[in-house]
Amino acid sequence: MPEAPRVVIVGAGGHAKVIIEALQAAGFPPPLGLVDPHPPGPLVLGVPVLGGDERLEALRAEGAVAAVVALGGNGLRLRVGNKLAALGYALPAVIHPAAQVSPSAFVAEGAVIMARACLGPDARIGRLAIVNTNAVVEHDNVLGEAAHVAPGCALAGNVTVGDRALVGAGSAVRPGITIGADAVIGAGSAVVRDVPAGIRVGGAPARPLAERG
Ligand SMILES: CC(C)(COP(=O)(O)OP(=O)(O)OC[C@H]1O[C@@H](n2cnc3c(N)ncnc32)[C@H](O)[C@@H]1OP(=O)(O)O)[C@@H](O)C(=O)NCCC(=O)NCCS
C-alpha cells in the first residue's frame, strides 16, 4: 500500500479536531496544516493554521497533494471538496481504525468514518460523506455525496440517504427508508416514513418541523 500523504485540512473548527485525531489514529503522517478564514488560534491540537482558503492554490503548487475537508455543513463540504479536486488535490477517505467496516462496504473518496462507527455488508458511503462516531450504517445502506450520519445514529438495513442530507445525532431509521437530498432529520428522531428532499423532520415518529419565518 502506498504511504499515506501529508494532508491539508480545510476547516479549523470542532470537526477538524475529530479529523486530526482520526488521521493520527489511521496512521497518516502529521498534517501539513489547516486552512480556515476564521481560525480559533494559530494551532488546533498542535496542527498549525496556514491561512485562509486563498492559500490552497499556492500550497498545491508547493507540493501538497492531498486534502481533507473538515467542514460540518454538507453543502459547503461538497463545494469545497469539488474546488479541491479541481485544484488537483486527492481526497483520501479517512477511516478510523476503531471503526468496524464490512469487507464488502464501499467508502468513496473524501468520506470520513469515525471511531466506533459500523458499516454493514454492501453499505455504500458517498464521496465526502461523514459517518460519525458510534453510528451504525447497516447492510445495503446507500449514503449520497456529502451526506452526514451524525454520532450515535442507527440506520437499519437498506436505508438510502440522499446527497447532502443530515441524519441528526442519535436518530433511528427503520429498514428500507429513503431520505431525500438535503433533508434534515432532527437529533433524536425515529424515522418511520420516507422523507422527501429538502424537508426538515423531527421527533418520534419524525414529522415535518415548522419552517422558521
Ligand atoms: C432539526 C434542527 C436542525 C432544527 O434546528 P433549528 O432550525 O434551530 O430549530 P429550532 O431549535 O428553532 O426549533 C424549531 C422547532 O422544531 C422543534 N425541534 C427542533 N429540533 C427538534 C428535534 N430534534 N426533534 C423534534 N423537534 C425538534 C423545536 O422544538 C421547535 O418547535 P416549536 O416551534 O414547536 O417550539 C435541530 O434542532 C437539530 O436537531 N439538528 C441536528 C443537529 C445534529 O445532530 N448535528 C450533528 C452534529 S455532529
Coordinates of N, CA and C and ligand atoms in Angstrom, one line a residue:
M1 N 0.9 -1.2 0.0 CA 0.0 0.0 0.0 C 0.9 1.2 0.0
P2 N 0.6 2.3 -0.9 CA 1.5 3.5 -0.9 C 1.4 4.2 0.5
E3 N 2.4 4.9 0.8 CA 2.4 5.6 2.1 C 1.4 6.7 2.1
A4 N 0.6 6.9 3.2 CA -0.4 7.9 3.3 C 0.3 9.3 3.1
P5 N -0.4 10.2 2.4 CA 0.2 11.5 2.2 C 0.0 12.4 3.4
R6 N 0.8 13.5 3.5 CA 0.6 14.6 4.5 C -0.6 15.4 3.9
V7 N -1.6 15.7 4.6 CA -2.8 16.3 4.1 C -2.9 17.8 4.6
V8 N -3.6 18.6 3.8 CA -4.0 19.9 4.2 C -5.5 19.7 4.7
I9 N -5.8 20.2 5.8 CA -7.1 20.1 6.4 C -7.8 21.4 6.1
V10 N -9.0 21.4 5.5 CA -9.8 22.6 5.3 C -10.8 22.7 6.3
G11 N -10.7 23.8 7.2 CA -11.6 23.9 8.3 C -10.8 23.7 9.6
A12 N -11.1 24.6 10.6 CA -10.3 24.5 11.8 C -11.2 24.5 13.0
G13 N -12.5 24.1 12.9 CA -13.4 24.0 14.0 C -13.4 22.7 14.7
G14 N -14.5 22.4 15.4 CA -14.6 21.2 16.1 C -14.5 19.9 15.3
H15 N -15.1 19.9 14.1 CA -15.0 18.7 13.3 C -13.5 18.5 12.9
A16 N -12.7 19.6 12.7 CA -11.3 19.4 12.4 C -10.6 18.7 13.5
K17 N -10.9 18.9 14.7 CA -10.3 18.2 15.8 C -10.5 16.7 15.7
V18 N -11.7 16.3 15.4 CA -12.0 14.9 15.3 C -11.2 14.3 14.1
I19 N -11.2 15.1 13.0 CA -10.4 14.6 11.8 C -8.9 14.5 12.1
I20 N -8.4 15.4 12.8 CA -6.9 15.4 13.2 C -6.6 14.1 14.0
E21 N -7.5 13.8 14.9 CA -7.2 12.6 15.7 C -7.5 11.3 14.9
A22 N -8.5 11.3 14.0 CA -8.8 10.2 13.2 C -7.6 9.9 12.2
L23 N -7.0 11.0 11.7 CA -5.9 10.9 10.8 C -4.7 10.2 11.5
Q24 N -4.5 10.7 12.7 CA -3.4 10.2 13.5 C -3.6 8.7 13.8
A25 N -4.8 8.4 14.2 CA -5.1 7.0 14.6 C -5.0 6.1 13.4
A26 N -5.3 6.7 12.2 CA -5.3 5.8 11.0 C -3.9 5.7 10.4
G27 N -2.9 6.4 11.0 CA -1.6 6.2 10.5 C -1.1 7.2 9.5
F28 N -1.9 8.2 9.3 CA -1.4 9.3 8.4 C -0.3 10.0 9.0
P29 N 0.7 10.5 8.3 CA 1.7 11.4 8.8 C 1.1 12.7 9.3
P30 N 1.8 13.5 10.1 CA 1.2 14.7 10.7 C 0.7 15.6 9.5
P31 N -0.5 16.2 9.6 CA -1.0 17.1 8.6 C 0.0 18.2 8.3
L32 N 0.0 18.7 7.1 CA 0.8 19.9 6.7 C 0.2 21.1 7.5
G33 N -1.1 21.2 7.7 CA -1.7 22.3 8.4 C -3.1 22.4 8.0
L34 N -3.7 23.5 8.6 CA -5.2 23.7 8.4 C -5.3 25.1 7.6
V35 N -6.3 25.2 6.8 CA -6.7 26.5 6.3 C -8.1 26.8 6.7
D36 N -8.3 28.0 7.1 CA -9.6 28.5 7.6 C -9.6 30.0 7.7
P37 N -10.6 30.7 7.1 CA -10.6 32.1 7.1 C -10.7 32.7 8.6
H38 N -11.3 31.9 9.5 CA -11.6 32.4 10.8 C -11.1 31.3 11.8
P39 N -9.8 31.1 11.9 CA -9.4 30.0 12.8 C -9.5 30.4 14.3
P40 N -9.6 29.5 15.2 CA -9.7 29.8 16.6 C -8.4 30.3 17.2
G41 N -7.3 30.0 16.5 CA -6.0 30.4 17.0 C -4.9 29.9 16.0
P42 N -3.7 30.1 16.4 CA -2.6 29.7 15.4 C -2.4 28.1 15.3
L43 N -2.9 27.4 16.3 CA -2.8 25.9 16.3 C -4.1 25.3 16.7
V44 N -4.4 24.2 16.1 CA -5.5 23.3 16.5 C -5.0 22.0 16.9
L45 N -5.0 21.6 18.1 CA -4.5 20.3 18.6 C -3.0 20.2 18.1
G46 N -2.3 21.3 18.1 CA -0.9 21.2 17.7 C -0.6 21.4 16.2
V47 N -1.7 21.4 15.4 CA -1.5 21.5 14.0 C -1.6 23.0 13.6
P48 N -0.6 23.5 12.8 CA -0.6 24.9 12.5 C -1.7 25.3 11.5
V49 N -2.2 26.5 11.7 CA -3.1 27.2 10.8 C -2.2 27.9 9.8
L50 N -2.5 27.6 8.5 CA -1.6 28.1 7.4 C -2.2 29.4 6.8
G51 N -3.4 29.7 7.1 CA -4.0 30.9 6.5 C -5.4 30.6 6.0
G52 N -6.0 31.4 5.2 CA -7.4 31.2 4.7 C -7.4 30.3 3.4
D53 N -8.6 30.1 2.9 CA -8.7 29.2 1.7 C -7.9 29.7 0.5
E54 N -7.6 31.0 0.5 CA -6.8 31.5 -0.6 C -5.4 30.9 -0.7
R55 N -5.0 30.2 0.4 CA -3.7 29.5 0.4 C -3.7 28.2 -0.4
L56 N -4.9 27.7 -0.7 CA -4.9 26.3 -1.2 C -4.2 26.2 -2.5
E57 N -4.3 27.2 -3.4 CA -3.7 27.1 -4.7 C -2.2 27.0 -4.6
A58 N -1.6 28.0 -3.7 CA -0.2 28.0 -3.6 C 0.3 26.7 -2.9
L59 N -0.4 26.2 -1.9 CA 0.0 25.0 -1.2 C 0.1 23.9 -2.2
R60 N -0.9 23.8 -3.1 CA -0.8 22.7 -4.1 C 0.4 22.9 -5.0
A61 N 0.7 24.2 -5.4 CA 1.8 24.4 -6.2 C 3.1 24.1 -5.5
E62 N 3.1 24.2 -4.2 CA 4.3 23.9 -3.4 C 4.5 22.4 -3.1
G63 N 3.5 21.6 -3.6 CA 3.7 20.2 -3.5 C 2.7 19.5 -2.6
A64 N 1.7 20.2 -2.0 CA 0.7 19.5 -1.2 C -0.1 18.6 -2.2
V65 N -0.4 17.4 -1.9 CA -1.1 16.5 -2.9 C -2.4 16.1 -2.4
A66 N -2.7 16.2 -1.1 CA -4.0 15.6 -0.6 C -4.6 16.6 0.4
A67 N -5.9 16.5 0.5 CA -6.7 17.4 1.4 C -7.8 16.6 2.0
V68 N -8.2 17.0 3.2 CA -9.4 16.5 3.8 C -10.3 17.7 4.2
V69 N -11.6 17.6 3.9 CA -12.5 18.7 4.2 C -13.1 18.5 5.5
A70 N -12.8 19.4 6.5 CA -13.3 19.2 7.9 C -14.3 20.3 8.1
L71 N -15.4 20.3 7.3 CA -16.4 21.2 7.5 C -17.8 20.5 7.7
G72 N -18.5 20.8 8.7 CA -19.7 20.1 9.1 C -20.9 20.4 8.1
G73 N -20.9 21.6 7.5 CA -22.0 21.9 6.6 C -22.0 21.1 5.4
N74 N -23.0 20.4 5.0 CA -22.9 19.4 4.0 C -22.7 20.0 2.6
G75 N -23.5 21.1 2.3 CA -23.4 21.7 1.0 C -22.0 22.4 0.9
L76 N -21.6 23.0 1.9 CA -20.3 23.7 1.9 C -19.2 22.7 1.7
R77 N -19.3 21.5 2.4 CA -18.2 20.5 2.3 C -18.1 20.0 0.9
L78 N -19.3 19.9 0.2 CA -19.3 19.4 -1.2 C -18.6 20.4 -2.1
R79 N -19.0 21.7 -1.9 CA -18.5 22.7 -2.8 C -16.9 22.8 -2.6
V80 N -16.5 22.8 -1.3 CA -15.1 22.9 -1.1 C -14.3 21.7 -1.6
G81 N -14.9 20.5 -1.4 CA -14.3 19.3 -2.0 C -14.2 19.3 -3.5
N82 N -15.2 19.8 -4.2 CA -15.1 20.0 -5.6 C -14.0 20.9 -6.0
K83 N -13.9 22.0 -5.3 CA -12.9 23.0 -5.6 C -11.5 22.4 -5.4
L84 N -11.3 21.6 -4.3 CA -10.0 21.0 -4.1 C -9.7 20.0 -5.2
A85 N -10.7 19.2 -5.6 CA -10.5 18.3 -6.7 C -10.1 19.0 -8.0
A86 N -10.7 20.2 -8.2 CA -10.4 21.0 -9.4 C -9.0 21.5 -9.4
L87 N -8.5 21.8 -8.2 CA -7.1 22.2 -8.0 C -6.1 21.1 -8.1
G88 N -6.6 19.9 -8.1 CA -5.7 18.7 -8.3 C -5.4 18.0 -7.0
Y89 N -6.1 18.3 -5.9 CA -5.8 17.6 -4.7 C -6.5 16.2 -4.7
A90 N -5.9 15.2 -4.2 CA -6.5 13.9 -3.9 C -7.3 14.1 -2.6
L91 N -8.4 13.4 -2.5 CA -9.3 13.5 -1.3 C -9.4 12.1 -0.7
P92 N -8.4 11.7 0.1 CA -8.4 10.4 0.6 C -9.6 10.2 1.6
A93 N -10.1 9.0 1.6 CA -11.1 8.6 2.6 C -10.3 8.5 3.9
V94 N -10.9 8.8 5.1 CA -10.3 8.6 6.4 C -11.2 7.7 7.2
I95 N -10.6 6.5 7.5 CA -11.4 5.5 8.3 C -10.6 5.3 9.6
H96 N -11.3 5.7 10.7 CA -10.7 5.5 12.0 C -10.5 4.0 12.2
P97 N -9.3 3.6 12.7 CA -9.1 2.1 12.9 C -10.1 1.5 13.9
A98 N -10.7 2.3 14.7 CA -11.7 1.7 15.7 C -13.1 1.6 15.0
A99 N -13.2 1.9 13.8 CA -14.5 1.7 13.1 C -14.5 0.2 12.6
Q100 N -15.7 -0.3 12.5 CA -15.9 -1.7 12.1 C -16.5 -1.6 10.7
V101 N -15.7 -1.9 9.7 CA -16.1 -1.8 8.3 C -16.2 -3.1 7.6
S102 N -17.4 -3.5 7.1 CA -17.5 -4.8 6.4 C -16.6 -4.8 5.2
P103 N -16.0 -6.0 4.9 CA -15.1 -6.0 3.7 C -15.9 -5.8 2.4
S104 N -17.2 -5.9 2.4 CA -17.9 -5.6 1.2 C -18.5 -4.2 1.2
A105 N -18.2 -3.4 2.2 CA -18.7 -2.0 2.2 C -17.8 -1.2 1.3
F106 N -18.3 -0.1 0.7 CA -17.5 0.7 -0.2 C -17.5 2.2 0.4
V107 N -16.4 2.7 0.5 CA -16.2 4.1 1.0 C -15.6 5.0 0.0
A108 N -16.3 6.0 -0.5 CA -15.8 6.8 -1.6 C -14.8 7.8 -1.1
E109 N -14.1 8.5 -2.1 CA -13.1 9.4 -1.8 C -13.6 10.6 -0.9
G110 N -12.8 11.0 0.0 CA -13.2 12.2 0.8 C -14.2 11.9 2.0
A111 N -14.6 10.6 2.0 CA -15.6 10.3 3.1 C -14.8 10.0 4.4
V112 N -15.4 10.3 5.5 CA -14.8 10.0 6.8 C -15.6 9.1 7.7
I113 N -15.0 8.1 8.2 CA -15.7 7.1 9.0 C -15.0 7.2 10.4
M114 N -15.8 7.6 11.4 CA -15.2 7.9 12.7 C -15.2 6.7 13.6
A115 N -14.6 6.9 14.8 CA -14.4 5.8 15.7 C -15.7 5.1 16.1
R116 N -15.7 3.9 16.2 CA -16.8 3.0 16.6 C -18.0 3.1 15.7
A117 N -17.8 3.7 14.5 CA -18.9 3.6 13.5 C -18.8 2.1 13.0
C118 N -20.0 1.7 12.5 CA -20.1 0.3 12.0 C -20.8 0.4 10.6
L119 N -20.1 -0.1 9.6 CA -20.6 -0.2 8.3 C -20.9 -1.7 7.9
G120 N -22.2 -2.0 7.6 CA -22.6 -3.3 7.3 C -22.2 -3.8 5.9
P121 N -22.5 -5.0 5.6 CA -22.2 -5.6 4.3 C -22.9 -4.8 3.2
D122 N -22.1 -4.5 2.1 CA -22.6 -3.8 0.9 C -23.1 -2.4 1.2
A123 N -22.7 -1.8 2.3 CA -23.0 -0.4 2.6 C -22.2 0.4 1.6
R124 N -22.8 1.5 1.0 CA -22.0 2.3 0.1 C -22.1 3.8 0.6
I125 N -20.9 4.3 0.9 CA -20.7 5.6 1.5 C -20.2 6.6 0.5
G126 N -21.0 7.6 0.2 CA -20.7 8.5 -0.9 C -19.5 9.4 -0.6
R127 N -19.1 10.0 -1.7 CA -18.0 10.9 -1.7 C -18.2 12.1 -0.7
L128 N -17.3 12.3 0.1 CA -17.3 13.4 1.1 C -18.4 13.3 2.2
A129 N -18.9 12.1 2.3 CA -19.9 11.8 3.3 C -19.2 11.6 4.7
I130 N -20.0 11.7 5.8 CA -19.5 11.5 7.1 C -20.3 10.4 7.8
V131 N -19.7 9.4 8.3 CA -20.4 8.5 9.3 C -19.7 8.8 10.6
N132 N -20.4 9.4 11.5 CA -19.8 10.0 12.6 C -19.7 8.9 13.8
T133 N -19.1 9.4 14.9 CA -18.7 8.5 16.0 C -19.9 7.6 16.4
N134 N -19.7 6.3 16.5 CA -20.7 5.4 17.1 C -22.0 5.3 16.3
A135 N -21.9 5.6 15.0 CA -23.1 5.5 14.1 C -23.1 4.1 13.5
V136 N -24.3 3.5 13.4 CA -24.4 2.2 12.7 C -25.1 2.4 11.4
V137 N -24.5 2.0 10.3 CA -25.0 2.1 9.0 C -25.0 0.7 8.5
E138 N -26.2 0.1 8.5 CA -26.3 -1.3 8.3 C -26.2 -1.7 6.9
H139 N -26.4 -3.0 6.7 CA -26.2 -3.6 5.3 C -27.1 -2.9 4.2
D140 N -26.5 -2.8 3.1 CA -27.1 -2.3 1.9 C -27.6 -0.8 2.0
N141 N -27.1 -0.1 3.0 CA -27.4 1.4 3.0 C -26.6 2.1 1.9
V142 N -27.2 3.1 1.4 CA -26.5 3.9 0.4 C -26.6 5.4 0.9
L143 N -25.4 6.0 1.1 CA -25.3 7.4 1.5 C -24.8 8.2 0.4
G144 N -25.5 9.3 0.1 CA -25.1 10.1 -1.1 C -23.9 11.0 -0.8
E145 N -23.6 11.8 -1.8 CA -22.4 12.7 -1.7 C -22.7 13.7 -0.5
A146 N -21.7 13.8 0.3 CA -21.7 14.8 1.4 C -22.9 14.6 2.4
A147 N -23.4 13.4 2.4 CA -24.4 13.1 3.4 C -23.7 13.0 4.8
H148 N -24.4 13.2 5.9 CA -23.8 13.1 7.2 C -24.7 12.3 8.1
V149 N -24.3 11.2 8.6 CA -25.0 10.4 9.6 C -24.2 10.8 10.9
A150 N -24.9 11.5 11.8 CA -24.3 12.1 13.0 C -24.1 11.0 14.1
P151 N -23.4 11.4 15.1 CA -23.0 10.5 16.2 C -24.2 9.7 16.7
G152 N -24.0 8.4 16.9 CA -24.9 7.6 17.7 C -26.2 7.2 16.9
C153 N -26.2 7.5 15.6 CA -27.4 7.1 14.8 C -27.5 5.6 14.6
A154 N -28.6 5.1 14.3 CA -28.8 3.6 13.9 C -29.6 3.6 12.7
L155 N -29.0 3.3 11.6 CA -29.7 3.2 10.3 C -29.8 1.7 10.0
A156 N -31.1 1.2 10.0 CA -31.3 -0.3 9.8 C -31.0 -0.6 8.3
G157 N -31.2 -1.8 7.9 CA -30.8 -2.2 6.6 C -31.5 -1.5 5.5
N158 N -30.9 -1.4 4.3 CA -31.5 -0.9 3.1 C -32.0 0.6 3.2
V159 N -31.4 1.4 4.0 CA -31.8 2.8 4.1 C -30.9 3.6 3.0
T160 N -31.6 4.6 2.4 CA -30.9 5.4 1.4 C -31.0 6.9 2.0
V161 N -29.8 7.5 2.0 CA -29.7 8.9 2.5 C -29.2 9.7 1.3
G162 N -30.0 10.7 0.9 CA -29.7 11.5 -0.3 C -28.5 12.4 -0.1
D163 N -28.1 13.0 -1.2 CA -26.9 13.9 -1.2 C -27.2 15.0 -0.2
R164 N -26.2 15.3 0.5 CA -26.2 16.5 1.5 C -27.2 16.4 2.6
A165 N -27.9 15.3 2.7 CA -28.8 15.1 3.8 C -28.1 15.0 5.2
L166 N -28.7 15.4 6.3 CA -28.2 15.2 7.6 C -29.1 14.4 8.4
V167 N -28.6 13.3 9.0 CA -29.4 12.5 10.0 C -28.8 12.9 11.3
G168 N -29.6 13.6 12.1 CA -29.1 14.2 13.3 C -28.8 13.2 14.4
A169 N -28.0 13.6 15.3 CA -27.4 12.8 16.4 C -28.5 11.9 17.0
G170 N -28.1 10.6 17.2 CA -28.9 9.7 18.0 C -30.2 9.3 17.3
S171 N -30.4 9.5 16.0 CA -31.6 9.2 15.3 C -31.6 7.7 15.0
A172 N -32.8 7.1 14.8 CA -33.0 5.8 14.4 C -33.8 5.8 13.1
V173 N -33.5 4.9 12.2 CA -34.2 4.9 10.9 C -34.6 3.5 10.6
R174 N -35.9 3.3 10.3 CA -36.5 2.0 10.0 C -35.9 1.4 8.7
P175 N -35.9 0.1 8.6 CA -35.3 -0.5 7.4 C -36.0 0.0 6.1
G176 N -35.3 0.1 5.0 CA -35.8 0.4 3.7 C -36.3 1.8 3.5
I177 N -36.0 2.7 4.4 CA -36.5 4.1 4.3 C -35.6 4.9 3.3
T178 N -36.2 5.8 2.6 CA -35.4 6.7 1.7 C -35.5 8.1 2.3
I179 N -34.4 8.7 2.5 CA -34.3 10.1 3.0 C -33.8 11.0 1.8
G180 N -34.6 12.0 1.4 CA -34.2 12.7 0.2 C -33.0 13.6 0.3
A181 N -32.5 14.1 -0.8 CA -31.4 15.0 -0.8 C -31.7 16.2 0.0
D182 N -30.8 16.7 0.7 CA -30.8 18.0 1.5 C -31.9 17.9 2.6
A183 N -32.4 16.8 2.9 CA -33.3 16.7 4.1 C -32.5 16.8 5.4
V184 N -33.2 17.2 6.4 CA -32.6 17.3 7.7 C -33.5 16.5 8.7
I185 N -32.8 15.5 9.4 CA -33.5 14.8 10.4 C -33.1 15.3 11.7
G186 N -34.0 15.8 12.5 CA -33.6 16.4 13.8 C -33.0 15.4 14.7
A187 N -32.1 15.8 15.7 CA -31.5 14.9 16.6 C -32.5 14.1 17.4
G188 N -32.3 12.9 17.6 CA -33.1 12.0 18.4 C -34.4 11.6 17.8
S189 N -34.4 11.6 16.4 CA -35.7 11.3 15.7 C -35.8 9.8 15.5
A190 N -37.0 9.4 15.3 CA -37.3 8.0 14.8 C -38.0 8.1 13.5
V191 N -37.3 7.7 12.4 CA -37.8 7.9 11.1 C -38.5 6.6 10.6
V192 N -39.8 6.7 10.4 CA -40.5 5.5 10.1 C -41.2 5.6 8.7
R193 N -41.1 6.8 8.1 CA -41.7 7.0 6.8 C -40.6 7.7 5.9
D194 N -40.7 7.5 4.6 CA -39.7 8.2 3.7 C -39.8 9.7 4.0
V195 N -38.7 10.4 3.8 CA -38.6 11.8 4.0 C -38.3 12.5 2.6
P196 N -39.2 13.3 2.1 CA -38.9 14.0 0.8 C -37.7 14.9 0.9
A197 N -37.1 15.1 -0.3 CA -36.0 16.0 -0.4 C -36.2 17.4 0.2
G198 N -35.2 17.9 0.9 CA -35.3 19.3 1.3 C -36.1 19.5 2.5
I199 N -36.7 18.5 3.1 CA -37.6 18.7 4.2 C -36.9 18.5 5.6
R200 N -37.3 19.3 6.6 CA -36.8 19.0 8.0 C -37.8 18.3 8.8
V201 N -37.4 17.2 9.4 CA -38.4 16.5 10.2 C -37.7 16.2 11.6
G202 N -38.5 16.0 12.6 CA -38.0 15.7 13.9 C -39.0 15.0 14.8
G203 N -38.6 14.3 15.8 CA -39.4 13.7 16.8 C -39.6 12.2 16.6
A204 N -40.3 11.5 17.4 CA -40.5 10.1 17.3 C -42.0 9.8 17.4
P205 N -42.7 9.4 16.3 CA -42.1 9.3 15.0 C -41.8 10.7 14.4
A206 N -40.9 10.7 13.4 CA -40.5 12.0 12.9 C -41.6 12.6 12.0
R207 N -41.8 13.9 12.2 CA -42.8 14.6 11.5 C -42.2 15.9 11.0
P208 N -42.8 16.5 9.9 CA -42.2 17.8 9.5 C -42.2 18.8 10.6
L209 N -41.1 19.6 10.6 CA -40.9 20.7 11.6 C -41.4 22.0 11.0
A210 N -41.9 22.9 11.8 CA -42.3 24.2 11.3 C -41.1 24.9 10.7
E211 N -41.2 25.5 9.5 CA -40.1 26.3 9.0 C -40.0 27.6 9.7
R212 N -38.8 28.1 9.9 CA -38.6 29.3 10.6 C -39.0 30.5 9.6
G213 N -39.8 31.4 10.3 CA -40.3 32.5 9.5 C -39.3 33.3 8.8
Ligands
LIG1 C1 -33.8 20.0 13.5 C2 -32.9 21.1 13.8 C3 -32.0 21.3 12.6 C4 -33.7 22.4 13.9 O1 -32.9 23.4 14.3 P1 -33.5 24.9 14.3 O2 -33.8 25.3 12.9 O3 -32.5 25.8 15.0 O4 -34.9 24.8 15.0 P2 -35.4 25.3 16.5 O5 -34.4 24.8 17.5 O6 -35.7 26.8 16.3 O7 -36.7 24.5 16.6 C5 -37.8 24.7 15.7 C6 -38.9 23.8 16.2 O8 -38.6 22.4 15.9 C7 -38.5 21.7 17.2 N1 -37.4 20.8 17.1 C8 -36.1 21.2 16.9 N2 -35.3 20.1 16.9 C9 -36.1 19.0 17.0 C10 -35.8 17.7 17.1 N3 -34.5 17.2 17.0 N4 -36.8 16.8 17.3 C11 -38.1 17.3 17.4 N5 -38.4 18.6 17.4 C12 -37.4 19.5 17.2 C13 -38.4 22.7 18.3 O9 -38.9 22.2 19.5 C14 -39.2 23.9 17.7 O10 -40.6 23.6 17.9 P3 -41.6 24.7 18.4 O11 -41.6 25.8 17.3 O12 -42.9 24.0 18.5 O13 -41.1 25.2 19.7 C15 -32.0 20.9 15.0 O14 -32.8 21.0 16.2 C16 -31.4 19.5 15.1 O15 -31.9 18.6 15.6 N6 -30.2 19.4 14.4 C17 -29.4 18.2 14.3 C18 -28.0 18.6 14.8 C19 -27.1 17.4 14.8 O16 -27.4 16.3 15.2 N7 -25.9 17.7 14.2 C20 -24.8 16.7 14.1 C21 -23.6 17.3 14.6 S1 -22.2 16.2 14.7

